[in-house]
mmCIF file of C-alpha atoms and ligand atoms in Angstrom:
data_model
loop_
_atom_site.group_PDB
_atom_site.id
_atom_site.type_symbol
_atom_site.label_atom_id
_atom_site.label_comp_id
_atom_site.label_asym_id
_atom_site.label_seq_id
_atom_site.Cartn_x
_atom_site.Cartn_y
_atom_site.Cartn_z
ATOM 1 C CA MET A 720 1.899 -2.071 -9.156
ATOM 2 C CA ILE A 721 1.528 0.065 -6.034
ATOM 3 C CA TYR A 722 1.954 3.816 -6.507
ATOM 4 C CA LEU A 723 3.364 5.601 -3.481
ATOM 5 C CA LYS A 724 2.084 9.175 -3.301
ATOM 6 C CA THR A 725 4.106 12.273 -2.617
ATOM 7 C CA ASP A 726 2.972 14.623 0.158
ATOM 8 C CA GLU A 727 1.644 17.003 -2.516
ATOM 9 C CA GLU A 728 -0.412 14.247 -4.090
ATOM 10 C CA VAL A 729 -1.785 13.231 -0.698
ATOM 11 C CA GLU A 730 -2.990 16.806 -0.127
ATOM 12 C CA LEU A 731 -4.768 16.768 -3.504
ATOM 13 C CA MET A 732 -6.422 13.503 -2.482
ATOM 14 C CA ARG A 733 -7.475 15.053 0.825
ATOM 15 C CA GLU A 734 -9.234 17.904 -1.021
ATOM 16 C CA SER A 735 -11.157 15.411 -3.100
ATOM 17 C CA ASN A 736 -12.137 13.486 0.031
ATOM 18 C CA ILE A 737 -13.231 16.633 1.857
ATOM 19 C CA LEU A 738 -15.634 17.398 -0.979
ATOM 20 C CA LEU A 739 -16.987 13.857 -0.661
ATOM 21 C CA GLY A 740 -17.462 14.330 3.098
ATOM 22 C CA LYS A 741 -19.358 17.557 2.450
ATOM 23 C CA THR A 742 -21.503 15.809 -0.136
ATOM 24 C CA TYR A 743 -22.500 13.220 2.471
ATOM 25 C CA ALA A 744 -23.358 16.017 4.912
ATOM 26 C CA GLU A 745 -25.828 17.389 2.321
ATOM 27 C CA LEU A 746 -27.415 13.946 2.197
ATOM 28 C CA ALA A 747 -27.454 13.676 6.004
ATOM 29 C CA LYS A 748 -29.664 16.797 6.041
ATOM 30 C CA VAL A 749 -32.409 15.055 4.038
ATOM 31 C CA ILE A 750 -32.133 11.334 4.776
ATOM 32 C CA ARG A 751 -35.453 10.547 6.424
ATOM 33 C CA PRO A 752 -38.555 8.411 5.790
ATOM 34 C CA GLY A 753 -40.237 9.470 2.521
ATOM 35 C CA ILE A 754 -37.221 10.521 0.450
ATOM 36 C CA THR A 755 -36.284 8.410 -2.570
ATOM 37 C CA THR A 756 -32.796 7.154 -3.330
ATOM 38 C CA ALA A 757 -33.073 8.857 -6.751
ATOM 39 C CA GLN A 758 -33.581 12.213 -4.991
ATOM 40 C CA LEU A 759 -30.405 11.616 -2.965
ATOM 41 C CA ASP A 760 -28.517 10.742 -6.143
ATOM 42 C CA LYS A 761 -29.625 13.914 -7.894
ATOM 43 C CA MET A 762 -28.639 16.065 -4.912
ATOM 44 C CA ALA A 763 -25.189 14.470 -4.778
ATOM 45 C CA TYR A 764 -24.640 14.861 -8.520
ATOM 46 C CA GLU A 765 -25.506 18.559 -8.389
ATOM 47 C CA PHE A 766 -23.469 19.265 -5.259
ATOM 48 C CA ILE A 767 -20.364 17.571 -6.679
ATOM 49 C CA MET A 768 -20.664 19.352 -10.050
ATOM 50 C CA ASP A 769 -21.330 22.737 -8.385
ATOM 51 C CA ASN A 770 -18.109 22.303 -6.422
ATOM 52 C CA GLY A 771 -15.861 21.494 -9.361
ATOM 53 C CA GLY A 772 -15.765 17.727 -8.894
ATOM 54 C CA GLU A 773 -16.728 14.903 -11.187
ATOM 55 C CA PRO A 774 -18.853 11.953 -10.009
ATOM 56 C CA ALA A 775 -16.408 9.085 -10.539
ATOM 57 C CA CYS A 776 -18.816 6.159 -10.087
ATOM 58 C CA LEU A 777 -21.109 7.452 -12.848
ATOM 59 C CA ASN A 778 -20.321 5.370 -15.962
ATOM 60 C CA PHE A 779 -17.535 3.478 -14.149
ATOM 61 C CA ASP A 780 -17.798 0.002 -15.700
ATOM 62 C CA GLY A 781 -21.245 1.123 -16.858
ATOM 63 C CA TYR A 782 -22.523 2.009 -13.353
ATOM 64 C CA PRO A 783 -25.565 4.261 -13.946
ATOM 65 C CA ALA A 784 -25.490 6.718 -11.002
ATOM 66 C CA THR A 785 -23.436 9.070 -8.819
ATOM 67 C CA LEU A 786 -24.146 7.183 -5.589
ATOM 68 C CA CYS A 787 -24.449 3.597 -4.562
ATOM 69 C CA THR A 788 -27.464 3.552 -2.232
ATOM 70 C CA SER A 789 -27.673 0.186 -0.520
ATOM 71 C CA VAL A 790 -30.711 -0.224 1.724
ATOM 72 C CA ASN A 791 -30.995 -2.781 4.566
ATOM 73 C CA GLU A 792 -29.970 -6.197 3.210
ATOM 74 C CA VAL A 793 -28.238 -4.677 0.179
ATOM 75 C CA VAL A 794 -24.544 -4.732 1.062
ATOM 76 C CA VAL A 795 -23.121 -2.597 -1.760
ATOM 77 C CA HIS A 796 -23.851 -1.205 -5.234
ATOM 78 C CA GLY A 797 -27.568 -0.550 -4.764
ATOM 79 C CA ILE A 798 -28.698 1.596 -7.717
ATOM 80 C CA PRO A 799 -30.709 4.735 -6.832
ATOM 81 C CA SER A 800 -34.326 4.561 -7.976
ATOM 82 C CA GLU A 801 -37.384 6.810 -8.043
ATOM 83 C CA LYS A 802 -39.369 3.821 -6.846
ATOM 84 C CA GLN A 803 -37.298 3.314 -3.725
ATOM 85 C CA VAL A 804 -38.767 5.333 -0.860
ATOM 86 C CA LEU A 805 -36.885 5.193 2.441
ATOM 87 C CA GLN A 806 -38.959 3.836 5.329
ATOM 88 C CA ASP A 807 -38.769 4.416 9.063
ATOM 89 C CA GLY A 808 -36.367 1.820 10.512
ATOM 90 C CA ASP A 809 -34.301 1.373 7.328
ATOM 91 C CA VAL A 810 -30.547 1.756 7.122
ATOM 92 C CA ILE A 811 -28.936 3.123 3.949
ATOM 93 C CA SER A 812 -25.278 2.688 3.036
ATOM 94 C CA VAL A 813 -24.123 5.488 0.767
ATOM 95 C CA ASP A 814 -20.911 4.916 -1.189
ATOM 96 C CA SER A 815 -19.444 7.188 -3.835
ATOM 97 C CA CYS A 816 -16.262 8.481 -5.420
ATOM 98 C CA ILE A 817 -15.332 11.911 -6.735
ATOM 99 C CA ARG A 818 -12.589 12.906 -9.155
ATOM 100 C CA LEU A 819 -11.050 16.245 -8.172
ATOM 101 C CA ASN A 820 -7.506 17.459 -8.921
ATOM 102 C CA GLY A 821 -7.046 14.269 -10.962
ATOM 103 C CA PHE A 822 -7.455 12.103 -7.862
ATOM 104 C CA ILE A 823 -10.291 9.867 -6.744
ATOM 105 C CA SER A 824 -11.807 10.078 -3.268
ATOM 106 C CA ASP A 825 -13.676 7.111 -1.820
ATOM 107 C CA SER A 826 -15.710 6.867 1.368
ATOM 108 C CA ALA A 827 -18.910 5.182 2.537
ATOM 109 C CA TYR A 828 -21.326 5.734 5.412
ATOM 110 C CA THR A 829 -24.334 3.790 6.684
ATOM 111 C CA PHE A 830 -27.110 6.119 7.893
ATOM 112 C CA PRO A 831 -30.031 5.089 10.105
ATOM 113 C CA VAL A 832 -33.410 6.266 8.744
ATOM 114 C CA GLY A 833 -35.771 7.426 11.517
ATOM 115 C CA ASP A 834 -36.142 5.003 14.377
ATOM 116 C CA VAL A 835 -33.871 1.975 13.862
ATOM 117 C CA LYS A 836 -33.952 -1.192 16.009
ATOM 118 C CA PRO A 837 -31.169 -1.281 18.636
ATOM 119 C CA GLU A 838 -29.951 -4.592 17.220
ATOM 120 C CA ILE A 839 -29.288 -2.942 13.845
ATOM 121 C CA LEU A 840 -27.805 0.238 15.352
ATOM 122 C CA GLN A 841 -25.351 -2.036 17.152
ATOM 123 C CA LEU A 842 -24.322 -3.549 13.791
ATOM 124 C CA LEU A 843 -23.641 -0.034 12.475
ATOM 125 C CA LYS A 844 -21.604 0.883 15.539
ATOM 126 C CA THR A 845 -19.519 -2.262 15.405
ATOM 127 C CA THR A 846 -18.871 -1.873 11.659
ATOM 128 C CA LYS A 847 -17.628 1.673 12.256
ATOM 129 C CA GLU A 848 -15.378 0.349 15.040
ATOM 130 C CA CYS A 849 -14.056 -2.269 12.590
ATOM 131 C CA LEU A 850 -13.153 0.537 10.192
ATOM 132 C CA TYR A 851 -11.215 2.547 12.766
ATOM 133 C CA LEU A 852 -9.504 -0.529 14.233
ATOM 134 C CA GLY A 853 -8.462 -1.530 10.708
ATOM 135 C CA ILE A 854 -7.160 1.982 10.057
ATOM 136 C CA GLU A 855 -5.010 1.823 13.216
ATOM 137 C CA GLN A 856 -3.165 -1.045 11.540
ATOM 138 C CA ALA A 857 -2.411 0.979 8.377
ATOM 139 C CA VAL A 858 1.009 2.110 9.522
ATOM 140 C CA THR A 859 4.528 1.666 8.201
ATOM 141 C CA GLY A 860 5.986 -1.750 8.936
ATOM 142 C CA HIS A 861 2.676 -3.534 9.519
ATOM 143 C CA ARG A 862 1.380 -5.986 6.942
ATOM 144 C CA LEU A 863 -1.777 -5.921 4.864
ATOM 145 C CA GLY A 864 -3.075 -8.997 6.698
ATOM 146 C CA ASP A 865 -2.969 -7.085 9.990
ATOM 147 C CA ILE A 866 -5.747 -4.819 8.683
ATOM 148 C CA GLY A 867 -7.951 -7.703 7.550
ATOM 149 C CA ALA A 868 -7.355 -9.837 10.630
ATOM 150 C CA THR A 869 -8.202 -6.952 12.957
ATOM 151 C CA ILE A 870 -11.438 -6.160 11.131
ATOM 152 C CA GLN A 871 -12.495 -9.807 10.941
ATOM 153 C CA ASN A 872 -11.677 -10.455 14.586
ATOM 154 C CA HIS A 873 -13.716 -7.491 15.841
ATOM 155 C CA ALA A 874 -16.709 -8.339 13.642
ATOM 156 C CA GLU A 875 -16.775 -12.032 14.488
ATOM 157 C CA LYS A 876 -16.167 -11.437 18.191
ATOM 158 C CA ASN A 877 -19.406 -9.452 18.136
ATOM 159 C CA GLY A 878 -21.310 -12.249 16.370
ATOM 160 C CA TYR A 879 -21.296 -10.716 12.880
ATOM 161 C CA SER A 880 -19.876 -11.984 9.574
ATOM 162 C CA VAL A 881 -17.508 -10.460 7.011
ATOM 163 C CA VAL A 882 -18.351 -10.267 3.304
ATOM 164 C CA ARG A 883 -15.700 -11.918 1.117
ATOM 165 C CA GLU A 884 -16.786 -10.922 -2.414
ATOM 166 C CA PHE A 885 -15.926 -7.230 -2.038
ATOM 167 C CA VAL A 886 -12.731 -5.757 -0.635
ATOM 168 C CA GLY A 887 -10.949 -2.465 -0.115
ATOM 169 C CA HIS A 888 -8.217 -1.328 -2.475
ATOM 170 C CA GLY A 889 -5.405 1.024 -3.251
ATOM 171 C CA ILE A 890 -6.651 4.386 -4.524
ATOM 172 C CA GLY A 891 -5.214 7.392 -6.304
ATOM 173 C CA ARG A 892 -5.502 8.540 -9.905
ATOM 174 C CA ASP A 893 -7.535 5.353 -10.376
ATOM 175 C CA MET A 894 -10.457 4.236 -8.226
ATOM 176 C CA HIS A 895 -9.040 0.761 -7.841
ATOM 177 C CA GLU A 896 -5.286 0.470 -7.561
ATOM 178 C CA ASP A 897 -3.185 -2.283 -6.015
ATOM 179 C CA PRO A 898 -3.196 -3.719 -3.431
ATOM 180 C CA GLU A 899 -6.492 -5.418 -2.532
ATOM 181 C CA VAL A 900 -7.367 -4.688 1.083
ATOM 182 C CA CYS A 901 -9.351 -7.644 2.439
ATOM 183 C CA ASN A 902 -11.559 -7.304 5.501
ATOM 184 C CA TYR A 903 -10.441 -10.743 6.636
ATOM 185 C CA GLY A 904 -7.104 -12.507 6.836
ATOM 186 C CA ARG A 905 -4.254 -13.388 9.125
ATOM 187 C CA ARG A 906 -1.972 -11.164 11.105
ATOM 188 C CA GLY A 907 1.548 -11.185 9.678
ATOM 189 C CA ASN A 908 0.416 -12.143 6.164
ATOM 190 C CA GLY A 909 0.634 -10.038 3.017
ATOM 191 C CA ILE A 910 2.849 -7.198 1.875
ATOM 192 C CA VAL A 911 4.610 -4.807 4.241
ATOM 193 C CA LEU A 912 2.950 -1.373 4.321
ATOM 194 C CA LYS A 913 5.040 1.620 3.282
ATOM 195 C CA SER A 914 4.673 5.326 3.956
ATOM 196 C CA GLY A 915 2.839 6.979 1.040
ATOM 197 C CA MET A 916 0.562 4.038 0.225
ATOM 198 C CA THR A 917 -3.024 5.232 -0.105
ATOM 199 C CA LEU A 918 -5.712 2.696 0.721
ATOM 200 C CA ALA A 919 -9.505 2.600 0.767
ATOM 201 C CA ILE A 920 -10.417 0.523 3.823
ATOM 202 C CA GLU A 921 -14.049 -0.547 3.745
ATOM 203 C CA PRO A 922 -15.475 -3.232 6.030
ATOM 204 C CA MET A 923 -18.789 -4.692 4.862
ATOM 205 C CA ILE A 924 -20.297 -6.523 7.823
ATOM 206 C CA CYS A 925 -23.476 -8.633 8.020
ATOM 207 C CA LEU A 926 -25.864 -9.173 10.901
ATOM 208 C CA GLY A 927 -26.455 -12.734 9.706
ATOM 209 C CA ARG A 928 -24.602 -14.914 7.227
ATOM 210 C CA ARG A 929 -21.927 -13.442 4.980
ATOM 211 C CA ASN A 930 -23.159 -14.852 1.673
ATOM 212 C CA VAL A 931 -24.328 -12.396 -0.996
ATOM 213 C CA ILE A 932 -25.959 -12.700 -4.401
ATOM 214 C CA ILE A 933 -25.761 -10.201 -7.257
ATOM 215 C CA GLU A 934 -29.135 -9.341 -8.733
ATOM 216 C CA ASP A 935 -30.043 -9.388 -12.435
ATOM 217 C CA ASP A 936 -29.163 -5.674 -12.793
ATOM 218 C CA GLY A 937 -25.539 -6.834 -12.500
ATOM 219 C CA TRP A 938 -24.802 -4.592 -9.500
ATOM 220 C CA THR A 939 -27.096 -4.914 -6.469
ATOM 221 C CA ALA A 940 -25.387 -7.199 -3.921
ATOM 222 C CA ARG A 941 -27.882 -8.550 -1.389
ATOM 223 C CA THR A 942 -27.376 -10.861 1.591
ATOM 224 C CA VAL A 943 -28.777 -14.300 0.838
ATOM 225 C CA ASP A 944 -30.525 -14.446 4.232
ATOM 226 C CA ARG A 945 -31.914 -10.915 3.687
ATOM 227 C CA LYS A 946 -30.567 -9.713 7.013
ATOM 228 C CA PRO A 947 -29.088 -6.203 7.063
ATOM 229 C CA ALA A 948 -25.473 -5.243 6.411
ATOM 230 C CA ALA A 949 -23.398 -2.124 7.120
ATOM 231 C CA HIS A 950 -20.547 -0.462 5.233
ATOM 232 C CA TYR A 951 -18.180 2.285 6.358
ATOM 233 C CA GLU A 952 -15.175 3.380 4.310
ATOM 234 C CA HIS A 953 -12.313 5.829 4.578
ATOM 235 C CA SER A 954 -9.448 6.630 2.231
ATOM 236 C CA VAL A 955 -6.221 6.700 4.240
ATOM 237 C CA CYS A 956 -2.522 7.274 3.706
ATOM 238 C CA VAL A 957 -0.096 4.897 5.430
ATOM 239 C CA ARG A 958 2.298 6.795 7.687
ATOM 240 C CA ASN A 959 4.940 6.121 10.244
ATOM 241 C CA GLY A 960 3.191 5.670 13.609
ATOM 242 C CA LYS A 961 -0.341 6.771 12.663
ATOM 243 C CA ALA A 962 -2.430 6.454 9.519
ATOM 244 C CA ASP A 963 -3.529 9.756 7.952
ATOM 245 C CA ILE A 964 -7.298 9.570 7.328
ATOM 246 C CA LEU A 965 -8.008 11.581 4.155
ATOM 247 C CA SER A 966 -11.789 11.251 4.064
ATOM 248 C CA THR A 967 -13.930 12.545 6.907
ATOM 249 C CA PHE A 968 -17.240 11.966 8.668
ATOM 250 C CA ASP A 969 -16.909 15.302 10.529
ATOM 251 C CA PHE A 970 -19.331 17.130 8.233
ATOM 252 C CA ILE A 971 -21.875 14.344 8.661
ATOM 253 C CA GLN A 972 -21.430 14.594 12.424
ATOM 254 C CA GLU A 973 -22.047 18.356 12.354
ATOM 255 C CA VAL A 974 -25.394 17.753 10.668
ATOM 256 C CA LEU A 975 -26.490 14.743 12.719
ATOM 257 C CA GLY A 976 -25.414 16.082 16.138
ATOM 258 C CA ASP A 977 -26.539 13.624 18.819
ATOM 259 C CA ARG A 978 -27.994 11.343 16.129
ATOM 260 C CA PHE A 979 -24.403 10.626 15.015
ATOM 261 C CA ILE A 980 -23.364 7.158 16.148
HETATM 262 N N1 MF3 B 2177 -16.869 3.188 -4.037
HETATM 263 C C1 MF3 B 2177 -16.848 1.819 -4.463
HETATM 264 C C2 MF3 B 2177 -15.587 1.174 -3.998
HETATM 265 O O1 MF3 B 2177 -15.341 1.238 -2.849
HETATM 266 C C3 MF3 B 2177 -17.013 1.707 -5.910
HETATM 267 C C4 MF3 B 2177 -18.382 1.881 -6.338
HETATM 268 S S1 MF3 B 2177 -18.636 0.848 -7.642
HETATM 269 C C5 MF3 B 2177 -19.018 1.824 -8.949
HETATM 270 O O2 MF3 B 2177 -14.815 0.613 -4.693
HETATM 271 F F1 MF3 B 2177 -18.940 1.092 -9.995
HETATM 272 F F2 MF3 B 2177 -20.189 2.291 -8.734
HETATM 273 F F3 MF3 B 2177 -18.178 2.794 -9.047
HETATM 274 CO CO1 CO B 2178 -13.821 1.672 -2.184
#
């Protein structure tokens, strides 16, 4: 069942997503070699609570933290740890959700840590391009498959691969609503998009092969070839002509300045 949102509901979702964007900006201030992923998690938890939100990943299906912090070859759902110290040259994908106003926000961002190899920075750039190209397809009258096909085409054209095990999703009062939003597919396939649909679009793109394994903790998803992956995500509302992007990287950009890619 797909829930179309009213304009009022979309504005409540935007507020939730703006808080998430600001939370990521707090992290952008401190992401550098030497910080632990547990420190980032604690900062995010406190910032969200101080601003009237509720960390929506915490305890979701038993997930034990506010953030997913996925470093290098971890694609998604890396669990923050005191033992995990970020190193120069790492990349960290931060993914989280907040409940505010009764609505869930969802967005993800892959940050470079210190000096990152050009080859890996290029993966980040292309994954972000995949996200925005996918979003351009999220307009009334297009089909779901147009989003996936566009993302897959851009990733593969650049020599990368698209993860199959995890997908985007509808979002609203629940973190995961219908429909599933695949990052692969065929143009012209799938349901027709309607104004008021709210979708989390989230390409997960690998430098090497697309295969992932889930570790014994039940969450951490790592590439089998241990090559790095990137993950960018926005929550968007389907509109006539142009998708309305509800989440934002603007606050991250303000902090990173010319380090923003
Ligand atoms: N934000 C993720 C998503 O895009 C969900 C994180 S999984 C959780 O669906 F269990 F940690 F919440
Ligand atoms: Co999501």
